[in-house]
Short mmCIF file of C-alpha atoms in Angstrom, two decimals:
data_model
loop_
_atom_site.label_atom_id
_atom_site.label_comp_id
_atom_site.label_asym_id
_atom_site.label_seq_id
_atom_site.Cartn_x
_atom_site.Cartn_y
_atom_site.Cartn_z
CA UNK A 18 114.95 80.00 68.97
CA UNK A 19 116.87 78.55 71.79
CA UNK A 20 119.94 80.64 72.83
CA UNK A 21 123.36 78.43 73.62
CA UNK A 22 124.07 78.60 77.34
CA UNK A 23 127.58 79.41 76.42
CA UNK A 24 126.42 82.66 74.32
CA UNK A 25 124.49 83.77 77.38
CA UNK A 26 127.43 83.45 79.83
CA UNK A 27 129.27 85.47 77.02
CA UNK A 28 126.79 87.94 77.08
CA UNK A 29 126.44 88.45 81.15
CA UNK A 30 130.18 89.06 81.37
CA UNK A 31 130.11 91.55 78.75
CA UNK A 32 127.41 93.45 80.53
CA UNK A 33 129.23 93.26 83.92
CA UNK A 34 132.63 94.84 82.31
CA UNK A 35 130.31 97.52 80.93
CA UNK A 36 128.46 98.21 84.33
CA UNK A 37 131.89 97.98 86.12
CA UNK A 38 133.58 100.76 83.21
CA UNK A 39 130.19 102.74 83.64
CA UNK A 40 130.55 102.78 87.34
CA UNK A 41 134.47 103.89 87.22
CA UNK A 42 133.80 106.70 84.67
CA UNK A 43 131.27 107.96 87.49
CA UNK A 44 133.76 108.03 90.44
CA UNK A 45 136.12 109.43 88.43
CA UNK A 46 133.90 112.21 87.42
CA UNK A 47 132.79 112.75 91.14
CA UNK A 48 135.96 112.38 93.23
CA UNK A 49 137.07 115.68 92.78
CA UNK A 50 134.15 117.14 94.39
CA UNK A 51 132.73 114.22 96.79
CA UNK A 52 134.18 111.53 98.99
CA UNK A 53 132.43 109.27 101.11
CA UNK A 54 134.84 108.30 104.03
CA UNK A 55 133.21 106.53 106.72
CA UNK A 56 135.61 103.88 106.34
CA UNK A 57 138.56 104.22 108.84
CA UNK A 58 140.44 105.90 105.89
CA UNK A 59 140.43 107.85 102.72
CA UNK A 60 142.65 108.47 99.52
CA UNK A 61 142.92 110.05 96.37
CA UNK A 62 145.10 109.91 93.59
CA UNK A 63 145.36 113.55 92.48
CA UNK A 64 145.71 113.99 88.55
CA UNK A 65 146.97 117.47 87.14
CA UNK A 66 143.82 118.94 86.73
CA UNK A 67 142.92 118.56 90.42
CA UNK A 68 146.28 119.21 91.54
CA UNK A 69 145.51 122.87 89.97
CA UNK A 70 141.99 123.01 91.20
CA UNK A 71 142.70 121.93 94.66
CA UNK A 72 141.05 119.29 96.80
CA UNK A 73 139.70 118.24 100.15
CA UNK A 74 139.85 114.79 101.41
CA UNK A 75 137.39 113.85 104.09
CA UNK A 76 137.23 111.28 107.05
CA UNK A 77 134.47 111.29 109.16
CA UNK A 78 134.69 114.84 110.58
CA UNK A 79 138.62 115.48 109.58
CA UNK A 80 139.01 117.80 106.44
CA UNK A 81 142.09 117.74 104.95
CA UNK A 82 142.40 120.87 102.40
CA UNK A 83 145.06 120.78 99.63
CA UNK A 84 145.14 124.19 98.38
CA UNK A 85 145.42 125.10 94.18
CA UNK A 86 148.39 124.34 92.94
CA UNK A 87 150.23 123.96 96.34
CA UNK A 88 151.54 120.90 95.01
CA UNK A 89 154.11 120.25 92.45
CA UNK A 90 153.33 117.34 90.73
CA UNK A 91 150.17 114.85 90.46
CA UNK A 92 150.30 112.72 93.55
CA UNK A 93 148.68 110.86 95.63
CA UNK A 94 147.06 111.58 99.55
CA UNK A 95 145.51 109.48 101.93
CA UNK A 96 144.09 109.86 105.88
CA UNK A 97 143.28 107.20 108.01
CA UNK A 98 142.38 106.79 111.76
CA UNK A 99 145.41 105.24 114.12
CA UNK A 100 144.85 103.00 116.60
CA UNK A 101 148.48 103.01 117.76
CA UNK A 102 150.05 106.36 118.83
CA UNK A 103 151.98 108.04 121.28
CA UNK A 104 150.34 108.62 124.48
CA UNK A 105 149.16 112.60 125.29
CA UNK A 106 150.50 114.13 127.80
CA UNK A 107 147.75 114.35 131.35
CA UNK A 108 146.53 118.05 130.72
CA UNK A 109 145.43 117.30 127.14
CA UNK A 110 142.00 115.39 126.50
CA UNK A 111 141.59 114.05 123.18
CA UNK A 112 138.35 115.22 121.60
CA UNK A 113 138.72 113.45 118.16
CA UNK A 114 140.21 110.40 117.25
CA UNK A 115 144.45 110.50 116.01
CA UNK A 116 144.65 110.68 112.63
CA UNK A 117 147.96 110.31 110.06
CA UNK A 118 147.84 111.77 106.81
CA UNK A 119 150.42 111.67 104.14
CA UNK A 120 150.80 113.66 101.07
CA UNK A 121 153.08 112.10 98.51
CA UNK A 122 155.38 115.20 96.52
CA UNK A 123 158.85 116.04 95.41
CA UNK A 124 159.17 118.84 98.01
CA UNK A 125 159.38 118.44 101.87
CA UNK A 126 157.31 121.38 102.93
CA UNK A 127 154.30 123.06 101.52
CA UNK A 128 154.89 126.66 101.01
CA UNK A 129 150.70 127.21 100.40
CA UNK A 130 149.84 125.56 103.51
CA UNK A 131 147.37 122.48 103.91
CA UNK A 132 144.01 123.70 105.91
CA UNK A 133 143.35 121.24 108.41
CA UNK A 134 139.39 121.33 109.83
CA UNK A 135 137.83 119.09 112.26
CA UNK A 136 133.88 119.50 112.59
CA UNK A 137 132.56 119.35 116.64
CA UNK A 138 129.40 118.64 115.76
CA UNK A 139 127.49 120.70 118.50
CA UNK A 140 129.55 118.99 121.52
CA UNK A 141 130.52 121.43 124.13
CA UNK A 142 133.89 121.28 126.07
CA UNK A 143 134.43 123.35 129.07
CA UNK A 144 138.36 123.93 127.84
CA UNK A 145 140.22 125.66 125.07
CA UNK A 146 140.56 123.22 121.90
CA UNK A 147 143.52 122.97 119.41
CA UNK A 148 144.88 120.84 116.62
CA UNK A 149 147.79 119.05 117.84
CA UNK A 150 150.52 117.26 115.83
CA UNK A 151 153.14 114.59 117.22
CA UNK A 152 156.84 115.84 116.47
CA UNK A 153 158.92 113.02 116.21
CA UNK A 154 162.20 114.60 117.03
CA UNK A 155 160.95 115.68 120.07
CA UNK A 156 158.90 113.11 120.87
CA UNK A 157 156.04 115.49 122.24
CA UNK A 158 152.42 116.47 121.16
CA UNK A 159 152.86 120.20 119.96
CA UNK A 160 150.00 122.64 119.76
CA UNK A 161 149.11 124.09 116.18
CA UNK A 162 147.59 127.69 116.08
CA UNK A 163 143.79 126.56 115.93
CA UNK A 164 141.00 128.87 115.42
CA UNK A 165 137.55 127.44 116.91
CA UNK A 166 134.62 128.57 115.52
CA UNK A 167 131.67 128.32 117.86
CA UNK A 168 128.67 129.30 115.42
CA UNK A 169 130.42 126.64 112.87
CA UNK A 170 131.24 124.44 115.71
CA UNK A 171 134.67 123.48 113.98
CA UNK A 172 138.33 123.85 115.01
CA UNK A 173 140.73 125.07 111.89
CA UNK A 174 144.64 125.53 111.43
CA UNK A 175 146.73 125.85 108.14
CA UNK A 176 149.96 123.82 108.26
CA UNK A 177 152.80 122.73 105.89
CA UNK A 178 153.74 119.36 106.80
CA UNK A 179 153.27 116.64 104.06
CA UNK A 180 152.80 113.74 106.49
CA UNK A 181 152.20 113.65 110.19
CA UNK A 182 150.17 112.32 113.34
CA UNK A 183 147.25 114.89 114.51
CA UNK A 184 144.71 115.05 117.29
CA UNK A 185 142.31 117.69 118.17
CA UNK A 186 142.69 118.05 122.27
CA UNK A 187 141.35 119.92 124.93
CA UNK A 188 144.05 121.50 127.04
CA UNK A 189 142.44 121.36 130.94
CA UNK A 190 144.97 123.82 132.21
CA UNK A 191 143.36 126.62 129.93
CA UNK A 192 139.34 126.95 130.49
CA UNK A 193 137.29 127.76 127.62
CA UNK A 194 135.20 130.24 128.30
CA UNK A 195 131.69 131.17 127.44
CA UNK A 196 130.42 133.29 124.45
CA UNK A 197 127.12 135.16 123.74
CA UNK A 198 124.52 133.05 121.49
CA UNK A 199 122.90 134.68 118.49
CA UNK A 200 120.19 135.46 120.27
CA UNK A 201 121.33 137.12 123.17
CA UNK A 202 119.49 139.25 125.04
CA UNK A 203 120.71 141.90 127.79
CA UNK A 204 119.54 141.40 131.34
CA UNK A 205 118.98 145.03 132.22
CA UNK A 206 119.22 146.92 135.30
CA UNK A 207 118.92 145.33 138.80
CA UNK A 208 117.50 146.73 142.00
CA UNK A 209 120.65 145.95 144.17
CA UNK A 210 123.40 148.48 144.44
CA UNK A 211 125.88 146.24 142.60
CA UNK A 212 125.81 142.64 141.17
CA UNK A 213 128.05 140.69 139.09
CA UNK A 214 128.04 136.90 137.00
CA UNK A 215 131.35 135.60 136.45
CA UNK A 216 132.18 132.01 134.52
CA UNK A 217 133.89 129.92 137.06
CA UNK A 218 136.47 128.40 134.82
CA UNK A 219 137.66 131.57 133.45
CA UNK A 220 136.63 134.37 135.51
CA UNK A 221 135.31 136.09 132.43
CA UNK A 222 132.42 138.34 133.72
CA UNK A 223 129.27 137.95 131.75
CA UNK A 224 127.12 140.67 133.32
CA UNK A 225 128.10 143.57 136.01
CA UNK A 226 126.55 146.47 137.43
CA UNK A 227 128.44 148.96 139.63
CA UNK A 228 130.96 145.40 140.38
CA UNK A 229 133.85 147.53 141.67
CA UNK A 230 131.75 149.62 144.21
CA UNK A 231 133.21 149.00 147.94
CA UNK A 232 130.42 148.03 150.12
CA UNK A 233 129.79 146.21 153.59
CA UNK A 234 129.41 142.29 152.73
CA UNK A 235 127.90 141.63 156.13
CA UNK A 236 127.79 137.78 157.13
CA UNK A 237 129.22 136.74 153.51
CA UNK A 238 132.65 137.67 155.64
CA UNK A 239 131.82 134.14 156.97
CA UNK A 240 132.94 132.38 154.18
CA UNK A 241 136.28 133.92 154.31
CA UNK A 242 136.23 132.85 158.10
CA UNK A 243 135.69 129.18 157.11
CA UNK A 244 138.26 129.65 154.20
CA UNK A 245 141.28 130.81 156.72
CA UNK A 246 140.31 127.86 159.16
CA UNK A 247 140.47 125.20 156.42
CA UNK A 248 143.52 126.56 155.55
CA UNK A 249 145.28 126.33 158.80
CA UNK A 250 143.98 122.65 158.64
CA UNK A 251 140.86 122.79 161.41
CA UNK A 252 139.73 119.26 162.73
CA UNK A 253 136.34 118.96 161.97
CA UNK A 254 135.89 115.96 164.61
CA UNK A 255 138.12 117.89 167.68
CA UNK A 256 135.79 118.82 170.46
CA UNK A 257 134.73 122.60 171.30
CA UNK A 258 133.26 124.50 174.00
CA UNK A 259 131.19 127.17 174.09
CA UNK A 260 131.71 130.21 176.51
CA UNK A 261 129.52 132.94 176.87
CA UNK A 262 132.31 135.50 175.78
CA UNK A 263 131.49 134.44 172.18
CA UNK A 264 127.86 135.58 172.35
CA UNK A 265 126.82 138.24 169.64
CA UNK A 266 123.85 139.75 168.52
CA UNK A 267 121.73 138.70 165.29
CA UNK A 268 121.60 135.40 164.20
CA UNK A 269 123.25 132.76 167.05
CA UNK A 270 123.02 129.40 167.78
CA UNK A 271 121.39 129.04 171.03
CA UNK A 272 124.12 126.97 173.47
CA UNK A 273 125.53 127.95 177.02
CA UNK A 274 128.27 128.14 178.68
CA UNK A 275 130.25 124.80 179.02
CA UNK A 276 127.97 123.19 176.10
CA UNK A 277 130.17 121.13 174.00
CA UNK A 278 130.16 119.97 170.38
CA UNK A 279 132.39 119.13 167.56
CA UNK A 280 134.20 122.24 165.26
CA UNK A 281 132.32 120.85 162.41
CA UNK A 282 128.78 121.27 164.04
CA UNK A 283 129.93 124.95 164.83
CA UNK A 284 131.17 125.46 161.13
CA UNK A 285 127.79 123.89 159.80
CA UNK A 286 126.03 126.68 162.10
CA UNK A 287 128.30 129.51 160.94
CA UNK A 288 128.04 128.77 157.17
CA UNK A 289 124.44 127.13 157.12
CA UNK A 290 122.53 128.75 159.82
CA UNK A 291 124.91 132.17 159.66
CA UNK A 292 125.08 131.70 163.48
CA UNK A 293 127.21 134.81 164.35
CA UNK A 294 128.38 133.43 167.96
CA UNK A 295 129.41 130.20 166.23
CA UNK A 296 132.22 131.97 164.22
CA UNK A 297 133.56 133.60 167.12
CA UNK A 298 133.41 130.15 168.99
CA UNK A 299 135.38 128.45 165.96
CA UNK A 300 138.09 131.26 166.18
CA UNK A 301 138.28 130.69 169.79
CA UNK A 302 138.40 126.91 169.83
CA UNK A 303 140.87 126.79 167.38
CA UNK A 304 143.61 128.76 169.46
CA UNK A 305 143.34 132.48 168.25
CA UNK A 306 142.92 135.90 169.50
CA UNK A 307 140.54 137.58 167.73
CA UNK A 308 143.26 140.39 166.34
CA UNK A 309 145.25 137.49 165.40
CA UNK A 310 142.46 135.79 163.28
CA UNK A 311 141.41 138.94 161.67
CA UNK A 312 145.25 139.37 160.76
CA UNK A 313 145.00 136.11 158.94
CA UNK A 314 141.85 136.99 156.88
CA UNK A 315 143.44 140.04 155.72
CA UNK A 316 146.77 138.69 154.69
CA UNK A 317 144.78 136.07 152.49
CA UNK A 318 142.70 138.50 151.29
CA UNK A 319 146.19 140.00 149.99
CA UNK A 320 147.19 136.55 148.95
CA UNK A 321 144.34 136.42 146.75
CA UNK A 322 145.00 139.27 144.92
CA UNK A 323 141.85 141.20 146.81
CA UNK A 324 143.17 145.08 146.86
CA UNK A 325 139.66 146.21 148.14
CA UNK A 326 138.42 143.77 150.26
CA UNK A 327 139.06 144.08 154.30
CA UNK A 328 137.91 142.29 157.40
CA UNK A 329 137.36 143.34 160.32
CA UNK A 330 135.48 140.79 162.25
CA UNK A 331 134.97 136.71 161.80
CA UNK A 332 131.00 137.14 161.54
CA UNK A 333 130.34 139.98 159.61
CA UNK A 334 128.63 142.16 162.05
CA UNK A 335 130.92 144.97 161.64
CA UNK A 336 130.34 147.47 159.06
CA UNK A 337 134.22 147.44 158.21
CA UNK A 338 134.08 144.14 156.58
CA UNK A 339 134.02 145.39 152.88
CA UNK A 340 134.42 143.96 149.61
CA UNK A 341 133.44 144.78 146.09
CA UNK A 342 130.88 142.32 143.83
CA UNK A 343 133.95 141.51 141.67
CA UNK A 344 136.65 140.74 144.50
CA UNK A 345 133.89 138.59 146.03
CA UNK A 346 133.05 136.73 143.39
CA UNK A 347 137.10 136.11 143.14
CA UNK A 348 136.97 134.91 146.59
CA UNK A 349 133.91 132.64 145.86
CA UNK A 350 136.24 131.27 143.08
CA UNK A 351 138.86 130.28 145.78
CA UNK A 352 136.85 129.50 148.69
CA UNK A 353 134.67 127.05 146.99
CA UNK A 354 137.72 125.01 145.56
CA UNK A 355 137.61 123.45 149.01
CA UNK A 356 135.01 120.81 148.10
CA UNK A 357 134.18 120.31 151.81
CA UNK A 358 133.34 124.08 152.56
CA UNK A 359 131.52 124.39 149.21
CA UNK A 360 129.28 121.40 150.20
CA UNK A 361 128.84 122.70 153.69
CA UNK A 362 127.86 125.98 152.22
CA UNK A 363 125.25 124.47 149.74
CA UNK A 364 123.76 122.06 152.50
CA UNK A 365 120.18 122.81 152.97
CA UNK A 366 119.19 121.50 156.59
CA UNK A 367 121.54 120.49 159.43
CA UNK A 368 121.30 119.33 162.77
CA UNK A 369 123.12 118.06 165.58
CA UNK A 370 123.22 117.20 169.39
CA UNK A 371 125.58 118.98 171.78
CA UNK A 372 127.53 116.43 173.54
CA UNK A 373 127.40 116.83 177.30
CA UNK A 374 124.20 118.44 177.26
CA UNK A 375 122.34 116.50 174.75
CA UNK A 376 120.59 119.63 173.51
CA UNK A 377 118.88 118.98 170.01
CA UNK A 378 119.97 121.98 167.34
CA UNK A 379 118.47 122.57 163.75
CA UNK A 380 118.69 124.90 161.12
CA UNK A 381 117.83 126.06 157.47
CA UNK A 382 120.22 127.43 155.27
CA UNK A 383 119.85 131.01 155.19
CA UNK A 384 119.42 131.08 151.01
CA UNK A 385 115.96 129.32 150.15
CA UNK A 386 116.87 129.11 146.60
CA UNK A 387 118.52 125.86 147.63
CA UNK A 388 115.49 124.18 148.13
CA UNK A 389 112.85 125.92 146.20
CA UNK A 390 114.54 127.39 143.10
CA UNK A 391 115.47 123.97 141.35
CA UNK A 392 118.84 125.40 140.79
CA UNK A 393 121.98 123.03 141.08
CA UNK A 394 123.47 125.69 143.65
CA UNK A 395 126.91 124.05 144.61
CA UNK A 396 128.16 127.03 146.87
CA UNK A 397 126.49 129.80 148.87
CA UNK A 398 126.49 132.71 151.38
CA UNK A 399 123.82 135.17 152.29
CA UNK A 400 124.29 138.56 154.20
CA UNK A 401 122.37 141.23 155.86
CA UNK A 402 123.11 144.12 158.04
CA UNK A 403 121.47 147.67 157.90
CA UNK A 404 124.31 149.30 156.28
CA UNK A 405 125.09 146.42 153.68
CA UNK A 406 121.14 145.69 152.95
CA UNK A 407 120.47 141.90 151.57
CA UNK A 408 123.68 140.09 149.80
CA UNK A 409 123.76 136.70 148.05
CA UNK A 410 126.61 135.08 146.81
CA UNK A 411 125.87 131.68 144.76
CA UNK A 412 127.87 129.14 142.60
CA UNK A 413 125.41 127.66 140.31
CA UNK A 414 126.46 124.66 137.93
CA UNK A 415 124.47 123.63 134.58
CA UNK A 416 125.66 120.90 131.70
CA UNK A 417 128.87 120.93 133.57
CA UNK A 418 129.66 124.50 133.53
CA UNK A 419 129.41 126.73 137.00
CA UNK A 420 128.93 130.44 137.18
CA UNK A 421 129.44 132.80 140.28
CA UNK A 422 126.58 135.24 141.07
CA UNK A 423 127.33 138.25 143.67
CA UNK A 424 124.12 140.72 144.98
CA UNK A 425 124.74 143.45 147.31
CA UNK A 426 122.83 145.62 148.55
CA UNK A 427 119.56 144.44 147.25
CA UNK A 428 116.81 146.64 149.17
CA UNK A 429 114.58 143.72 149.98
CA UNK A 430 115.01 139.81 151.12
CA UNK A 431 112.46 139.06 147.92
CA UNK A 432 114.94 141.51 145.72
CA UNK A 433 118.19 139.35 146.73
CA UNK A 434 116.32 136.20 145.95
CA UNK A 435 114.41 137.01 142.65
CA UNK A 436 117.44 138.72 141.48
CA UNK A 437 119.97 136.06 141.93
CA UNK A 438 117.65 133.75 140.36
CA UNK A 439 117.09 135.49 137.23
CA UNK A 440 120.69 136.20 137.03
CA UNK A 441 121.42 132.66 136.94
CA UNK A 442 118.92 131.87 134.25
CA UNK A 443 119.36 134.60 132.17
CA UNK A 444 123.32 133.71 131.97
CA UNK A 445 122.62 130.04 131.15
CA UNK A 446 120.10 131.02 128.47
CA UNK A 447 122.17 133.90 126.64
CA UNK A 448 125.72 132.07 126.95
CA UNK A 449 127.21 128.98 125.10
CA UNK A 450 130.33 127.09 126.55
#
């Protein structure tokens, strides 16, 4: 029998309504437990049962947790991404989108606070992170007390507001230090008399062995010499004249009385080639007497808070150039803020020709790890005299994080190089930022 077209249409409409009703029932059943919210906003109407049980509203990586019985009445709640919002101050770097949330209720403030949680999803950041809200009264972004879980990769806070704009941001003035990974492995002992590894951003000590033992630092002294000269405004393009009075024993630049070069050439010779006579030539051509300059070195050390660091000459030949592994690491943190000096110290090879005699000079950096290790070394200085034994300080970067290693009093050149290399790899393998 043929069914009239009108009957078919009516049956079709009935089926559509049944499907819609069924789908609506399913949605009502699952809403209290799951919210699929990849869209720019998420909202929910809370019935009495859900108000009593509590509810988590999710939008992307942000969770808005309404605690059980925290609301007075059954109500509506929503959260959405905001495109137009007040500018963040310069020191804050937004990690999340800016969100706006609203909960309708008879009360103005929740005595049982909301739980706000943002999922970082494995992202690494150099600086501390918190949840911030926009205070409409002061028209400023204000920080909420937040807990960062590195294992769960979340930022969480509790707050009683019913309406606000919020964002997760990193405070670039407050570095966020590294933490040990779950499979952390101790480094063990070193052959060197003292050693330390610091996180550059925070100064956190990641490893140490006799870090406060006072020892002669040999040619690592030269970084302070360079730093003081830069602080005094050295002109690297200025012409310097060499005099025999600058001659020193040990590693030296082979130049003669009256030979001329730039102050920059001398700086590279001192920092890269560790030439002792270059240190004295720099001091003399900068217009200082030796005593005046040594006084300046010690004044700067005190300004940096280095209470166990003393300088006796600009080259490091004197046994009386003293520091500790910990204090020298602090010195490295300060010195390497000068980008020009940092770049010089990590230069593998340098060459120049004297201006008046035309004599060619070249030298490799005294730290072979610069070209053999594959490490991203962005600051370096070696040292050796009999009393100090073998010393090496480095800044090494990986994944936008930097550490400083200092090894002092290593028995052999190989110990100095090998232990520095192992400390770097151990630190990056066993800490997460």
